[in-house]
Amino acid sequence: APAAMDAKPTDAVFAEPPEKFSFPRREEEVQAYWDKIDAFKESVRRSEGRKLWTFYDGPPFATGLPHYGHILAGTIKDIVCRYAHQTGHHVERRAGWDCHGLPVEYEIDQKLGIKSRDDVLAMGIDKYNEECRAIVMRYSGQWVTTVTRMGRWIDFENDYKTMNMGFMESVWWVFRQVFDKGLVYQGFKVMPYSTACTTPLSNFEASQNYKDVNDPAVVIGFPLVGDSDGAMICAWTTTPWTLPSNLALCVHPEWTYAKVRDAASGRVFLVLQSRLVMLYPANKVKKSKTPLFELLGTVLGADLKGKEYEPAFPYFEKERARGCFRVLTDTFVKDDSGTGVVHMAPAFGEEDNRICREAGIVTKAGEGIICPIDANGRFTLEVTDYAGRYIKDADPDIVAALKAKGRLVDSSTINHSYPFCWRSETPLIYRTIPSWFVNVEKVKEKLLANNLQTYWVPEFVQTKRFHNWLKDARDWAISRNRFWGTPLPIWTSEDGEEVVVVGSIAELKELSGREDITDLHRHFIDDITIPSKQGKGVLRRVDEVFDCWFESGAMPYAQQHYPFENKERFESAFPADFIAEGLDQTRGWFYTLMVLATCLFDKPAFKNLIVNGLVLAEDGRKMSKRLKNYPDPVYVIDQYGADALRLYLINSPVVCAETLRFKELGVKGIIKDVFLPWFNAFRFFVQSARRLELDVGTEQGAFRPDVAAALASPNIMDKWILAAAHSLVAFVRAEMEAYRLYTTVPKILEFIEQLTNWYIKLNRARLQRKADTSTVEDCRC
């Protein structure tokens, strides 16, 4: 007994855990130790020679601070990449930065008060682009700090940037390959357009930011030329500003249209018979003691085809000579709203443009299109009454003018969902502009087939959302009328007939004779010309730059400067084993990766994909700095720790592509309900081991891990907890191989519950040698 009393427990192994424990502060100590031994890089170095496991990190913009969506995606990536490393793979984790595009330009426009394209040209593209370059990595330091503090292992020192010359050269190579396959063309199409940013957007960009807004909803009368009753054919629109550009009206050829005389005004209207309710609502008809209108007759839509009418405004009356201001027919006309008559402005509507092309009013090359607005959405001098005014601001005056002319049949407002620019938060318009396109429709079947070669978690995003997007995919507009981006490597003659697409810096040097090419941004290469081989003088580069989504889709190749470097290495590890991003990337990065990989190699760019949902504020709205409706991530990490935040995010529906309403109390609950019980279980174990050693001496009582002894324990509770642990290991391995994080975390938490609330509770007396039958071996096991 005296000897036992003099014995000291092995403090180096079992230091007494403090009663009060700070998880955030301990994480900082662990991080400092990782930094000291360079743990991440050392782990990667030691894994060299193993089977390569490829991961692509989608490039974020460093012009803003990381938010919970970034932290969530980063946590998913870190968990899966660590698991791949721990299961015998060599996993390089290279960070990337999206450096070009609207987010950067918009910041500079706000800073310098730039309102139009002319302002940039007056300033000089060189000065403007260098302003953009200066802010690209503005918040990179905060990104590195936050990501590192979250415990994520990723290489920031060997990162890739989309503005680096090597990256941009590979983007050129990608484009050249797609062009050579006959999948690139220049055309005029109606596209989403941001008047604030003066550039077209892709369809998937336009779908990112819908808002419910109130817009005017007016019915306008267009007098039919030569009609014996003086009838006006009535069209409904929510965009009065497009009426000056009207070139035709469209009716359904198979439906019946009614000609009615209005009892109050005596005017004669022609509308779809089933949509008379638009002019005469059922409740007004029922309340009226006398008929509100007189039916004069009916006519089939097909019989209206070719009839002439008077446009709402006279600005383009001269276009009548080539067939404008006539009634057209098409089955796209709907009968669930409006009057069954659609006003056609082919410059501002996709269906308008198609129907007018088929009627010969306009051409695919853009001939015949009337588009009297400038790049900033202001009416040009052709529309004399509203010249210089922003189109939406002119709506009330346009409606008032039509009322004064007796053309306004009905006026109200409509609340509907409308697309807004994701960067400037201003309403988008749809307008016909020239652009360079990738012919996605030509490879649609290949895209659908390649999608089937990939594995998604959750599966429904792949088989429903993404499949449907691919099935209905339209040609991709890849050019932008902007400045800070990778320039399109297209040089053309003045007449546009001779076209040269450059695929490398070496090729540009050879073709141009210039050797001083040190940067590929516009202000370094716009002045480079290529001598014509057809006697057309010199070829000059087209004005546009790439859509930054094209750069993101090209990152598997461009990050390694493929094919100019790392050719064998890239080809041996493509497609990537794993990527992960949010649900909003279904129409963004996931799509552009798939399109370019299919065009280049007829295979997907990735094998496995985890899609996370969106993280919203606690009130269910989008997180907003202005509204201050969410806690600062830096504060939450400092207050509760990175592990608590990681576990809160991963153990939520957001991992199944559902939304999560972020609650600070939820992170705090992880500490209270998971970490503290877990820590107390460890603390109880250490205290019990120290007590045993003090009671019986180091030789007999010191804790020595002994797997064989543990497995041989006859105690039923020991057998149960060991069986539960082995089942957990097997389950986690199986589920992680299937990338199902949403099943593994609940199982781990269930085991912690079993350990803390059942095993320890039912064995406390035995482990503390307070039970009558407890032996030293009982305590040690």
CSV table of C-alpha atoms in Angstrom, one decimal, residues 10 154 219 297 446 475 564 608:
chain,number,residue,atom,x,y,z
A,10,THR,CA,2.5,8.8,-16.2
A,154,ILE,CA,-5.3,23.2,-49.3
A,219,VAL,CA,-53.4,46.4,-73.4
A,297,GLY,CA,-68.5,38.6,-85.3
A,446,LYS,CA,-23.1,13.5,-76.0
A,475,ASP,CA,-26.1,27.4,-77.5
A,564,PHE,CA,2.1,23.2,-73.0
A,608,ASN,CA,-17.8,12.0,-58.5
